[in-house]
Amino acid sequence: MPKALKHRLLQPAAGNKPWVVTRKEDSINDGDYGNADPSMGFGRGSIISRTNITMYFFENDLYPGKKVKLEYFSKAKARNEVPFLSRRVAESIPFSSDEFPGILKLFSLKPESREAKAMNRTIAMCERRVIEGEDMYCATSLESLVDLSVRKFGNDIQVLSSEVEKETENQDFSVANEGTILMGEKDIVCHKMKYPYAVFLCHSLDKTAVYRVPLVGKHGTKANALAVCHRDTSAWNPNHIAFLLLKVKPGSVPICHFLMRESLVWVPNRFAH
């Protein structure tokens, strides 16, 4: 079982009040789905501070020796282990923008707090319109997370995540010689969102491939990263940051990105090879 899922299999505390954590996040990217939203546009000024990080790349860049810089693999940016609530408890808690004032009262949060703003952003993303060729669902419990994947692929499935051999402060890696493995061409990617309990934004896009990429850090630390390659980006926002960084147009070439350690990917077992 991937660590990204195992860490959340904690039971709520005794009593009727759900066990939640409202601590501040260590990183704006820890569990932040924003850059992976295909409907989102970005201003050109937003890419200035991101050009030294490997955010997006081409499918033919997955070759041995290719150097990548992954800030979300570092030790300080890999902690957001809030647990799942049971389906019964999760479904008893409002989860919509219309009910947001009541949600803040439930968690004793002020509207101007950092936690409240992160929660509001999560709900807004879960309520956004899908683009052509996309299915999307926000899972607020482990049961709903599993049910979504079973409905789409059946029972013969596996769940994957990016994992590092040991915690490290290093952000510099290279693709190892062991070889990249195609894990599937049908998938559901579930991004961990910022919320007081585990919420995953799960979506699938047509014509997408998932690769397992062996990496090695500059100090020898090994990792198995998941890379998602979108082979049809024609319906994406033309001002998406991927196009700005790579200087290409929507639909012109496959575009890939690595997944954070907290993201989950469901693929049918029968395809993996």
Coordinates of C-alpha atoms in Angstrom, one line a residue:
M1 CA 0.0 0.0 0.0
P2 CA 1.5 3.4 -0.9
K3 CA 2.6 5.5 2.0
A4 CA 0.5 8.4 0.7
L5 CA -2.6 6.3 1.5
K6 CA -1.4 4.3 4.6
H7 CA -0.6 7.5 6.5
R8 CA -4.3 8.5 6.4
L9 CA -5.8 5.3 7.6
L10 CA -6.2 6.7 11.2
Q11 CA -9.4 6.4 13.2
P12 CA -11.4 9.4 14.4
A13 CA -11.2 10.1 18.1
A14 CA -13.9 8.8 20.4
G15 CA -17.0 10.9 20.6
N16 CA -19.2 12.7 18.0
K17 CA -16.9 15.5 17.0
P18 CA -14.7 14.5 14.1
W19 CA -10.9 14.4 14.6
V20 CA -9.5 17.2 12.5
V21 CA -6.2 19.0 12.2
T22 CA -6.1 22.7 11.3
R23 CA -2.3 23.3 11.5
K24 CA -0.6 25.6 9.0
E25 CA 0.9 24.1 6.0
D26 CA 4.7 24.2 5.5
S27 CA 4.5 24.9 1.8
I28 CA 2.2 26.6 -0.6
N29 CA 2.6 23.5 -2.8
D30 CA 2.0 20.8 -0.2
G31 CA -1.3 19.3 -1.4
D32 CA -2.0 22.2 -3.7
Y33 CA -3.6 21.1 -6.9
G34 CA -3.6 24.5 -8.6
N35 CA -0.9 24.1 -11.2
A36 CA -2.4 20.7 -12.3
D37 CA -5.8 22.3 -13.0
P38 CA -6.1 22.2 -16.8
S39 CA -8.8 24.9 -16.8
M40 CA -6.7 27.4 -15.0
G41 CA -4.9 30.3 -16.7
F42 CA -1.8 32.1 -15.4
G43 CA -0.2 35.4 -16.0
R44 CA 3.3 35.4 -17.5
G45 CA 4.7 36.9 -14.4
S46 CA 3.7 33.9 -12.4
I47 CA 6.4 31.7 -14.0
I48 CA 9.4 33.8 -13.2
S49 CA 10.1 32.2 -9.8
R50 CA 9.3 28.7 -11.0
T51 CA 11.7 28.3 -13.9
N52 CA 14.3 26.4 -11.9
I53 CA 11.8 23.8 -10.8
T54 CA 10.8 20.8 -12.9
M55 CA 7.1 21.5 -13.2
Y56 CA 6.3 20.4 -16.8
F57 CA 8.4 18.6 -19.4
F58 CA 8.0 16.6 -22.7
E59 CA 7.4 12.9 -22.9
N60 CA 10.6 12.3 -24.7
D61 CA 12.5 13.8 -21.7
L62 CA 12.0 10.5 -19.7
Y63 CA 15.5 9.1 -20.6
P64 CA 18.3 7.9 -18.3
G65 CA 20.5 10.8 -17.1
K66 CA 17.8 13.5 -17.5
K67 CA 18.2 15.9 -14.5
V68 CA 15.1 17.2 -12.7
K69 CA 14.6 19.4 -9.7
L70 CA 11.6 18.3 -7.5
E71 CA 11.0 20.6 -4.6
Y72 CA 8.1 18.5 -3.3
F73 CA 10.3 15.5 -2.8
S74 CA 12.3 17.2 -0.1
K75 CA 11.7 16.4 3.6
A76 CA 10.3 19.7 4.6
K77 CA 7.6 19.7 1.9
A78 CA 6.3 16.1 2.3
R79 CA 4.1 16.4 5.4
N80 CA 0.4 16.8 5.3
E81 CA -0.8 13.7 7.0
V82 CA -4.4 14.6 8.1
P83 CA -6.5 11.4 8.3
F84 CA -9.6 10.3 6.5
L85 CA -12.9 10.5 8.2
S86 CA -15.4 7.7 7.9
R87 CA -18.0 8.1 5.2
R88 CA -20.7 8.5 7.8
V89 CA -18.9 11.3 9.5
A90 CA -17.7 13.0 6.2
E91 CA -21.2 13.0 4.7
S92 CA -22.6 14.6 7.8
I93 CA -20.3 17.7 7.4
P94 CA -21.2 20.3 4.8
F95 CA -18.8 20.6 1.8
S96 CA -19.9 23.4 -0.5
S97 CA -19.3 27.1 -1.1
D98 CA -22.9 27.9 -0.2
E99 CA -22.4 26.5 3.3
F100 CA -18.9 27.8 3.8
P101 CA -19.8 30.2 6.7
G102 CA -21.2 27.2 8.6
I103 CA -18.1 25.1 7.8
L104 CA -15.9 27.7 9.4
K105 CA -18.0 27.8 12.5
L106 CA -17.8 24.0 12.8
F107 CA -14.0 24.1 12.8
S108 CA -13.8 27.3 14.8
L109 CA -11.9 29.2 12.1
K110 CA -12.0 32.9 11.3
P111 CA -12.7 33.8 7.6
E112 CA -9.4 35.7 7.3
S113 CA -7.3 32.9 8.6
R114 CA -4.8 31.0 6.4
E115 CA -6.6 27.8 7.0
A116 CA -10.0 29.2 6.0
K117 CA -8.6 30.6 2.8
A118 CA -7.0 27.2 1.9
M119 CA -10.3 25.4 2.6
N120 CA -12.2 27.9 0.5
R121 CA -9.8 27.4 -2.4
T122 CA -10.2 23.6 -2.1
I123 CA -14.0 23.8 -2.2
A124 CA -13.8 26.1 -5.2
M125 CA -11.6 23.7 -7.1
C126 CA -13.9 20.8 -6.3
E127 CA -16.8 22.9 -7.7
R128 CA -15.1 24.1 -10.9
R129 CA -16.4 23.1 -14.4
V130 CA -14.6 20.2 -16.0
I131 CA -13.0 20.6 -19.4
E132 CA -13.8 18.4 -22.5
G133 CA -12.6 14.9 -22.0
E134 CA -12.3 15.2 -18.2
D135 CA -14.1 13.4 -15.4
M136 CA -13.7 14.9 -11.9
Y137 CA -14.8 14.0 -8.3
C138 CA -13.8 15.1 -4.8
A139 CA -13.5 12.2 -2.4
T140 CA -14.0 13.2 1.3
S141 CA -13.7 9.6 2.7
L142 CA -11.7 6.5 1.9
E143 CA -14.8 4.7 0.9
S144 CA -15.8 7.3 -1.7
L145 CA -12.2 7.3 -3.0
V146 CA -12.2 3.6 -3.6
D147 CA -15.8 3.5 -4.9
L148 CA -14.9 6.0 -7.6
S149 CA -12.0 3.9 -9.0
V150 CA -14.0 0.6 -8.8
R151 CA -16.9 2.2 -10.7
K152 CA -14.5 3.3 -13.5
F153 CA -12.1 0.3 -13.8
G154 CA -13.7 -2.6 -11.9
N155 CA -12.1 -4.5 -9.0
D156 CA -8.8 -5.4 -10.7
I157 CA -7.0 -2.2 -10.0
Q158 CA -3.9 -0.9 -8.1
V159 CA -3.1 2.3 -6.4
L160 CA 0.3 4.0 -6.8
S161 CA 2.1 7.0 -5.5
S162 CA 5.5 8.6 -5.8
E163 CA 7.9 7.4 -3.1
V164 CA 11.4 8.2 -1.9
E165 CA 13.7 5.7 -0.3
K166 CA 14.4 7.9 2.7
E167 CA 13.6 11.5 3.7
T168 CA 16.0 14.0 2.2
E169 CA 16.5 17.7 1.9
N170 CA 17.8 17.1 -1.6
Q171 CA 15.8 18.4 -4.5
D172 CA 18.1 17.4 -7.4
F173 CA 17.5 14.1 -9.1
S174 CA 18.4 12.3 -12.3
V175 CA 16.4 9.6 -14.2
A176 CA 18.2 6.3 -13.3
N177 CA 19.3 3.6 -15.7
E178 CA 16.8 1.0 -14.6
G179 CA 14.3 2.3 -17.1
T180 CA 11.0 4.0 -17.1
I181 CA 7.9 1.7 -16.9
L182 CA 4.5 2.5 -18.5
M183 CA 2.0 1.7 -15.8
G184 CA -1.2 2.5 -17.7
E185 CA -3.0 4.5 -20.4
K186 CA -6.2 4.7 -18.4
D187 CA -5.9 6.3 -14.9
I188 CA -7.5 8.4 -12.2
V189 CA -5.2 10.8 -10.5
C190 CA -6.2 11.9 -7.0
H191 CA -4.5 15.1 -5.7
K192 CA -4.4 15.7 -1.9
M193 CA -6.1 19.0 -1.2
K194 CA -5.6 21.4 1.8
Y195 CA -8.4 20.6 4.2
P196 CA -8.8 19.8 8.0
Y197 CA -9.3 16.1 7.0
A198 CA -8.3 14.1 4.0
V199 CA -9.9 15.3 0.8
F200 CA -8.7 14.2 -2.7
L201 CA -9.6 15.9 -6.0
C202 CA -9.7 12.9 -8.4
H203 CA -9.9 13.4 -12.1
S204 CA -9.1 11.5 -15.3
L205 CA -8.3 13.0 -18.7
D206 CA -8.6 11.3 -22.1
K207 CA -5.4 10.2 -23.7
T208 CA -3.2 10.2 -20.6
A209 CA -0.3 7.8 -19.8
V210 CA 1.2 7.1 -16.4
Y211 CA 4.9 6.2 -16.0
R212 CA 6.9 4.9 -13.0
V213 CA 10.3 6.8 -13.2
P214 CA 13.3 5.6 -11.2
L215 CA 15.2 8.6 -9.8
V216 CA 18.5 8.9 -8.0
G217 CA 19.5 12.0 -6.0
K218 CA 22.9 13.7 -6.0
H219 CA 23.7 12.0 -2.7
G220 CA 22.5 8.5 -3.8
T221 CA 19.0 8.7 -2.5
K222 CA 16.6 6.6 -4.7
A223 CA 13.0 7.4 -5.5
N224 CA 10.3 6.0 -7.7
A225 CA 8.4 8.9 -9.1
L226 CA 5.1 8.9 -11.0
A227 CA 4.9 10.9 -14.2
V228 CA 1.7 11.7 -15.9
C229 CA 1.8 12.5 -19.6
H230 CA -1.2 14.3 -21.2
R231 CA -1.2 13.4 -24.9
D232 CA -4.1 15.7 -25.8
T233 CA -4.0 19.2 -24.3
S234 CA -6.2 20.8 -26.9
A235 CA -9.0 21.6 -24.4
W236 CA -6.7 23.1 -21.7
N237 CA -6.7 26.8 -21.0
P238 CA -4.3 28.4 -23.5
N239 CA -2.8 30.4 -20.7
H240 CA -2.0 27.4 -18.6
I241 CA 1.4 27.6 -17.0
A242 CA 2.6 24.4 -18.9
F243 CA 2.3 26.2 -22.2
L244 CA 4.0 29.3 -20.9
L245 CA 6.9 27.3 -19.5
L246 CA 7.4 25.0 -22.4
K247 CA 6.6 27.6 -25.1
V248 CA 4.2 25.4 -26.9
K249 CA 0.5 25.6 -27.9
P250 CA -2.4 23.6 -26.7
G251 CA -2.7 20.2 -28.4
S252 CA 0.6 20.5 -30.2
V253 CA 2.7 18.0 -28.2
P254 CA 2.3 15.7 -25.2
I255 CA 3.0 17.4 -21.9
C256 CA 4.1 15.6 -18.7
H257 CA 4.5 16.4 -15.0
F258 CA 5.6 14.5 -11.9
L259 CA 3.2 13.9 -9.1
M260 CA 3.7 15.0 -5.5
R261 CA 4.3 12.3 -2.9
E262 CA 0.8 12.8 -1.5
S263 CA -1.0 12.2 -4.8
L264 CA -2.5 8.8 -5.7
V265 CA -3.0 7.2 -9.0
W266 CA -5.4 4.3 -9.8
V267 CA -4.7 2.2 -12.8
P268 CA -6.1 -1.2 -14.1
N269 CA -3.9 -4.1 -13.1
R270 CA -4.1 -5.8 -16.4
F271 CA -2.3 -3.0 -18.2
A272 CA 0.8 -2.6 -16.0
H273 CA 4.0 -4.0 -17.6

